[in-house]
PDB file of C-alpha atoms and ligand atoms in Angstrom:
ATOM      1  CA  MET A   1      49.690  56.751  88.284  1.00  0.00           C
ATOM      2  CA  ARG A   2      53.312  55.477  87.634  1.00  0.00           C
ATOM      3  CA  SER A   3      54.093  55.455  91.320  1.00  0.00           C
ATOM      4  CA  LEU A   4      51.224  53.323  92.048  1.00  0.00           C
ATOM      5  CA  VAL A   5      52.265  51.213  88.825  1.00  0.00           C
ATOM      6  CA  PHE A   6      55.553  50.759  90.608  1.00  0.00           C
ATOM      7  CA  LEU A   7      54.118  50.262  94.044  1.00  0.00           C
ATOM      8  CA  LEU A   8      51.716  47.625  92.753  1.00  0.00           C
ATOM      9  CA  THR A   9      55.006  45.888  91.038  1.00  0.00           C
ATOM     10  CA  LEU A  10      57.153  46.277  93.908  1.00  0.00           C
ATOM     11  CA  PHE A  11      53.990  44.821  96.087  1.00  0.00           C
ATOM     12  CA  LEU A  12      53.556  41.712  93.543  1.00  0.00           C
ATOM     13  CA  SER A  13      57.471  41.091  93.618  1.00  0.00           C
ATOM     14  CA  VAL A  14      57.545  40.745  97.325  1.00  0.00           C
ATOM     15  CA  VAL A  15      54.523  38.480  97.467  1.00  0.00           C
ATOM     16  CA  VAL A  16      56.253  36.201  94.988  1.00  0.00           C
ATOM     17  CA  VAL A  17      59.391  36.012  96.919  1.00  0.00           C
ATOM     18  CA  SER A  18      57.629  36.202 100.365  1.00  0.00           C
ATOM     19  CA  GLY A  19      59.197  32.672 101.373  1.00  0.00           C
ATOM     20  CA  SER A  20      62.501  33.560 103.853  1.00  0.00           C
ATOM     21  CA  PRO A  21      63.991  35.886 104.124  1.00  0.00           C
ATOM     22  CA  VAL A  22      60.958  38.201 103.407  1.00  0.00           C
ATOM     23  CA  ALA A  23      58.537  38.788 106.109  1.00  0.00           C
ATOM     24  CA  THR A  24      55.264  39.826 104.812  1.00  0.00           C
ATOM     25  CA  GLU A  25      52.643  41.402 107.062  1.00  0.00           C
ATOM     26  CA  LEU A  26      49.350  40.768 105.258  1.00  0.00           C
ATOM     27  CA  ALA A  27      47.555  38.557 107.799  1.00  0.00           C
ATOM     28  CA  PRO A  28      44.736  40.648 109.316  1.00  0.00           C
ATOM     29  CA  GLU A  29      44.932  38.966 112.503  1.00  0.00           C
ATOM     30  CA  LEU A  30      48.419  40.258 113.694  1.00  0.00           C
ATOM     31  CA  ILE A  31      48.902  41.701 116.990  1.00  0.00           C
ATOM     32  CA  ALA A  32      47.497  45.229 117.602  1.00  0.00           C
ATOM     33  CA  PRO A  33      49.322  47.824 119.483  1.00  0.00           C
ATOM     34  CA  SER A  34      47.445  48.310 123.068  1.00  0.00           C
ATOM     35  CA  SER A  35      45.418  50.801 123.301  1.00  0.00           C
ATOM     36  CA  ASN A  36      46.795  52.933 126.024  1.00  0.00           C
ATOM     37  CA  TRP A  37      49.610  54.802 123.730  1.00  0.00           C
ATOM     38  CA  PRO A  38      48.972  58.486 124.452  1.00  0.00           C
ATOM     39  CA  GLN A  39      48.400  59.277 120.608  1.00  0.00           C
ATOM     40  CA  SER A  40      45.134  58.391 119.051  1.00  0.00           C
ATOM     41  CA  GLY A  41      43.930  58.791 115.725  1.00  0.00           C
ATOM     42  CA  HIS A  42      45.615  57.920 112.458  1.00  0.00           C
ATOM     43  CA  GLN A  43      48.086  59.463 110.354  1.00  0.00           C
ATOM     44  CA  LEU A  44      49.070  58.266 107.016  1.00  0.00           C
ATOM     45  CA  GLY A  45      52.863  57.382 106.941  1.00  0.00           C
ATOM     46  CA  ARG A  46      52.886  57.154 110.666  1.00  0.00           C
ATOM     47  CA  VAL A  47      54.589  54.481 112.265  1.00  0.00           C
ATOM     48  CA  HIS A  48      54.631  53.251 115.903  1.00  0.00           C
ATOM     49  CA  VAL A  49      57.736  51.601 116.971  1.00  0.00           C
ATOM     50  CA  CYS A  50      59.249  50.314 120.121  1.00  0.00           C
ATOM     51  CA  THR A  51      62.649  48.892 121.159  1.00  0.00           C
ATOM     52  CA  GLY A  52      61.241  45.784 122.733  1.00  0.00           C
ATOM     53  CA  THR A  53      58.619  43.083 121.393  1.00  0.00           C
ATOM     54  CA  ASN A  54      55.262  43.227 122.712  1.00  0.00           C
ATOM     55  CA  TRP A  55      55.370  47.121 122.432  1.00  0.00           C
ATOM     56  CA  THR A  56      57.839  47.307 125.333  1.00  0.00           C
ATOM     57  CA  GLY A  57      60.821  49.302 125.945  1.00  0.00           C
ATOM     58  CA  HIS A  58      61.180  52.580 124.505  1.00  0.00           C
ATOM     59  CA  CYS A  59      58.309  53.353 122.046  1.00  0.00           C
ATOM     60  CA  GLU A  60      57.974  56.379 119.988  1.00  0.00           C
ATOM     61  CA  TYR A  61      55.441  57.421 116.935  1.00  0.00           C
ATOM     62  CA  LEU A  62      57.793  58.289 114.136  1.00  0.00           C
ATOM     63  CA  VAL A  63      56.402  60.767 111.291  1.00  0.00           C
ATOM     64  CA  HIS A  64      58.094  61.016 107.956  1.00  0.00           C
ATOM     65  CA  PRO A  65      57.231  61.977 104.659  1.00  0.00           C
ATOM     66  CA  LEU A  66      56.007  59.271 102.463  1.00  0.00           C
ATOM     67  CA  ASP A  67      58.006  57.652 100.020  1.00  0.00           C
ATOM     68  CA  SER A  68      61.322  58.932 101.349  1.00  0.00           C
ATOM     69  CA  CYS A  69      63.853  57.148 103.273  1.00  0.00           C
ATOM     70  CA  ASN A  70      64.100  57.549 106.977  1.00  0.00           C
ATOM     71  CA  VAL A  71      67.155  56.800 108.454  1.00  0.00           C
ATOM     72  CA  LEU A  72      67.300  55.663 111.957  1.00  0.00           C
ATOM     73  CA  ASP A  73      69.382  57.152 114.764  1.00  0.00           C
ATOM     74  CA  ARG A  74      70.983  55.625 117.310  1.00  0.00           C
ATOM     75  CA  SER A  75      67.996  55.172 119.304  1.00  0.00           C
ATOM     76  CA  PHE A  76      66.294  52.896 117.059  1.00  0.00           C
ATOM     77  CA  LYS A  77      69.069  51.341 114.546  1.00  0.00           C
ATOM     78  CA  HIS A  78      69.233  48.093 114.777  1.00  0.00           C
ATOM     79  CA  ASN A  79      66.852  48.317 117.730  1.00  0.00           C
ATOM     80  CA  ILE A  80      63.184  47.938 116.796  1.00  0.00           C
ATOM     81  CA  GLY A  81      61.612  45.020 118.099  1.00  0.00           C
ATOM     82  CA  SER A  82      57.766  46.234 117.233  1.00  0.00           C
ATOM     83  CA  PHE A  83      56.698  47.921 114.204  1.00  0.00           C
ATOM     84  CA  ALA A  84      53.252  49.312 113.406  1.00  0.00           C
ATOM     85  CA  PRO A  85      52.404  51.485 110.528  1.00  0.00           C
ATOM     86  CA  ASP A  86      49.122  53.369 110.868  1.00  0.00           C
ATOM     87  CA  PRO A  87      46.133  52.202 108.706  1.00  0.00           C
ATOM     88  CA  CYS A  88      46.693  52.634 104.839  1.00  0.00           C
ATOM     89  CA  THR A  89      50.357  52.733 105.148  1.00  0.00           C
ATOM     90  CA  LEU A  90      52.642  50.358 103.851  1.00  0.00           C
ATOM     91  CA  CYS A  91      56.267  50.298 104.976  1.00  0.00           C
ATOM     92  CA  PHE A  92      59.556  48.464 103.773  1.00  0.00           C
ATOM     93  CA  ALA A  93      62.127  48.139 106.578  1.00  0.00           C
ATOM     94  CA  TYR A  94      65.532  47.544 105.463  1.00  0.00           C
ATOM     95  CA  GLU A  95      68.998  46.213 106.599  1.00  0.00           C
ATOM     96  CA  THR A  96      70.471  48.886 104.991  1.00  0.00           C
ATOM     97  CA  SER A  97      70.903  52.220 106.168  1.00  0.00           C
ATOM     98  CA  HIS A  98      69.648  53.759 102.763  1.00  0.00           C
ATOM     99  CA  CYS A  99      66.620  52.022 102.192  1.00  0.00           C
ATOM    100  CA  SER A 100      67.815  49.925  99.157  1.00  0.00           C
ATOM    101  CA  PHE A 101      67.048  46.325  98.663  1.00  0.00           C
ATOM    102  CA  GLY A 102      70.095  45.056  97.025  1.00  0.00           C
ATOM    103  CA  ASP A 103      72.477  44.282  99.580  1.00  0.00           C
ATOM    104  CA  GLY A 104      70.404  43.320 102.806  1.00  0.00           C
ATOM    105  CA  PHE A 105      67.348  42.003 103.892  1.00  0.00           C
ATOM    106  CA  PHE A 106      63.915  43.843 104.053  1.00  0.00           C
ATOM    107  CA  TRP A 107      60.405  43.303 105.769  1.00  0.00           C
ATOM    108  CA  MET A 108      57.278  44.536 104.913  1.00  0.00           C
ATOM    109  CA  PHE A 109      54.823  45.745 107.654  1.00  0.00           C
ATOM    110  CA  GLN A 110      51.123  47.144 107.239  1.00  0.00           C
ATOM    111  CA  SER A 111      48.743  47.820 109.911  1.00  0.00           C
ATOM    112  CA  PRO A 112      48.130  46.479 112.551  1.00  0.00           C
ATOM    113  CA  GLY A 113      52.238  45.512 112.363  1.00  0.00           C
ATOM    114  CA  ASN A 114      53.936  43.091 114.228  1.00  0.00           C
ATOM    115  CA  ALA A 115      55.391  42.953 117.609  1.00  0.00           C
ATOM    116  CA  THR A 116      57.746  39.842 117.623  1.00  0.00           C
ATOM    117  CA  GLY A 117      60.804  41.215 116.258  1.00  0.00           C
ATOM    118  CA  GLY A 118      61.162  38.489 114.062  1.00  0.00           C
ATOM    119  CA  ILE A 119      62.478  36.233 116.573  1.00  0.00           C
ATOM    120  CA  GLY A 120      61.698  32.652 116.559  1.00  0.00           C
ATOM    121  CA  VAL A 121      61.877  32.602 112.284  1.00  0.00           C
ATOM    122  CA  PRO A 122      65.312  31.200 111.358  1.00  0.00           C
ATOM    123  CA  ASN A 123      67.792  34.099 110.234  1.00  0.00           C
ATOM    124  CA  ASN A 124      65.016  36.565 110.368  1.00  0.00           C
ATOM    125  CA  ALA A 125      65.441  38.636 113.951  1.00  0.00           C
ATOM    126  CA  TRP A 126      64.522  41.925 112.510  1.00  0.00           C
ATOM    127  CA  ILE A 127      64.849  43.216 115.982  1.00  0.00           C
ATOM    128  CA  THR A 128      68.599  43.945 115.599  1.00  0.00           C
ATOM    129  CA  ARG A 129      68.437  44.570 111.962  1.00  0.00           C
ATOM    130  CA  ILE A 130      66.413  47.144 110.764  1.00  0.00           C
ATOM    131  CA  SER A 131      68.458  50.820 109.861  1.00  0.00           C
ATOM    132  CA  SER A 132      65.983  52.483 107.409  1.00  0.00           C
ATOM    133  CA  PHE A 133      62.349  52.320 106.567  1.00  0.00           C
ATOM    134  CA  LYS A 134      60.096  53.673 104.045  1.00  0.00           C
ATOM    135  CA  CYS A 135      56.593  54.142 103.556  1.00  0.00           C
ATOM    136  CA  TRP A 136      53.561  54.475 101.058  1.00  0.00           C
ATOM    137  CA  PRO A 137      49.820  54.444 100.877  1.00  0.00           C
ATOM    138  CA  SER A 138      49.053  50.724 100.947  1.00  0.00           C
ATOM    139  CA  PRO A 139      47.324  49.651  97.887  1.00  0.00           C
ATOM    140  CA  ASP A 140      44.530  48.291  99.366  1.00  0.00           C
ATOM    141  CA  CYS A 141      43.420  51.794 100.610  1.00  0.00           C
ATOM    142  CA  MET A 142      43.749  53.337  97.169  1.00  0.00           C
ATOM    143  CA  GLY A 143      40.597  54.269  95.937  1.00  0.00           C
TER     144      GLY A 143
HETATM  145  C1  NAG B 201      54.361  38.561 123.985  1.00  0.00           C
HETATM  146  O1  NAG B 201      53.544  38.411 124.912  1.00  0.00           O
HETATM  147  C2  NAG B 201      53.154  37.050 124.834  1.00  0.00           C
HETATM  148  C3  NAG B 201      52.048  36.953 126.290  1.00  0.00           C
HETATM  149  O2  NAG B 201      52.866  37.561 127.273  1.00  0.00           O
HETATM  150  C4  NAG B 201      54.384  35.953 125.210  1.00  0.00           C
HETATM  151  O3  NAG B 201      53.798  34.737 125.571  1.00  0.00           O
HETATM  152  C5  NAG B 201      54.966  36.186 123.766  1.00  0.00           C
HETATM  153  O4  NAG B 201      56.338  35.117 124.230  1.00  0.00           O
HETATM  154  C6  NAG B 201      55.649  37.434 124.007  1.00  0.00           C
HETATM  155  N1  NAG B 201      56.355  37.731 122.754  1.00  0.00           N
HETATM  156  C7  NAG B 201      57.609  38.183 122.180  1.00  0.00           C
HETATM  157  C8  NAG B 201      57.793  38.387 120.699  1.00  0.00           C
HETATM  158  O5  NAG B 201      57.800  38.814 123.074  1.00  0.00           O
HETATM  159  C1  NAG B 202      55.244  38.781 112.843  1.00  0.00           C
HETATM  160  O1  NAG B 202      56.340  38.488 111.794  1.00  0.00           O
HETATM  161  C2  NAG B 202      56.989  37.100 111.750  1.00  0.00           C
HETATM  162  C3  NAG B 202      58.003  37.009 111.054  1.00  0.00           C
HETATM  163  O2  NAG B 202      59.048  38.605 111.068  1.00  0.00           O
HETATM  164  C4  NAG B 202      55.949  36.106 111.256  1.00  0.00           C
HETATM  165  O3  NAG B 202      56.437  35.068 111.558  1.00  0.00           O
HETATM  166  C5  NAG B 202      54.664  36.275 111.902  1.00  0.00           C
HETATM  167  O4  NAG B 202      53.608  35.558 111.505  1.00  0.00           O
HETATM  168  C6  NAG B 202      54.043  37.763 111.976  1.00  0.00           C
HETATM  169  N1  NAG B 202      52.783  38.033 112.745  1.00  0.00           N
HETATM  170  C7  NAG B 202      52.652  37.746 114.073  1.00  0.00           C
HETATM  171  C8  NAG B 202      51.307  38.097 114.597  1.00  0.00           C
HETATM  172  O5  NAG B 202      53.427  37.203 114.670  1.00  0.00           O
END
C-alpha cells in the first residue's frame, strides 16, 4: 500500500509538471508497435525497445524486475528511439544512469509506447538521452 501511495504521488507530481521537459505518454492514440514482432502475449514489466524511431533499427524485449533500476548497456544507452512498455506497465526513463530524477531529464512511458524518439519537441530528443529506466505496475491497472 505504501508503494502504491508513493507511486500515485509520483504519478500526480509528474502530471503536474508535465509541460516541457517531461514528456507524458497518457494519450490513448499513441503509435502501437507493429504486430509482426516475434514475441506475443503480455508480461508485466516487459519493455519493447528499438534503437530507431518508428520501431526500426535493433529491437529487443527487455525484461527486468519491477521497481528496480535497469541500467542500459552499450547497445541501448543513449540509443533508444522507440520505447513501449507492455500493458499495465508504467516506466520512467532517465537521463541519468542510475534512475534518479534529480540531475537530469526523465520521460514517462505507458503502453502502447512512443516511437518518435522525442524528436521534434524542442530540447526533448530522448533518442540520444536515455541511460536507465524503471517500471512499475501502472496505476490504471491496479485493482
Ligand atoms: C514514422 O514513419 C512515418 C510514416 O512513414 C513518418 O511520416 C514519420 O515521420 C516517422 N516518424 C519518425 C519519428 O521517424
Ligand atoms: C511521443 O512523445 C513525444 C514527446 O517525447 C510527444 O510529443 C508525442 O505526442 C508522443 N506521442 C506520439 C504518438 O507521438
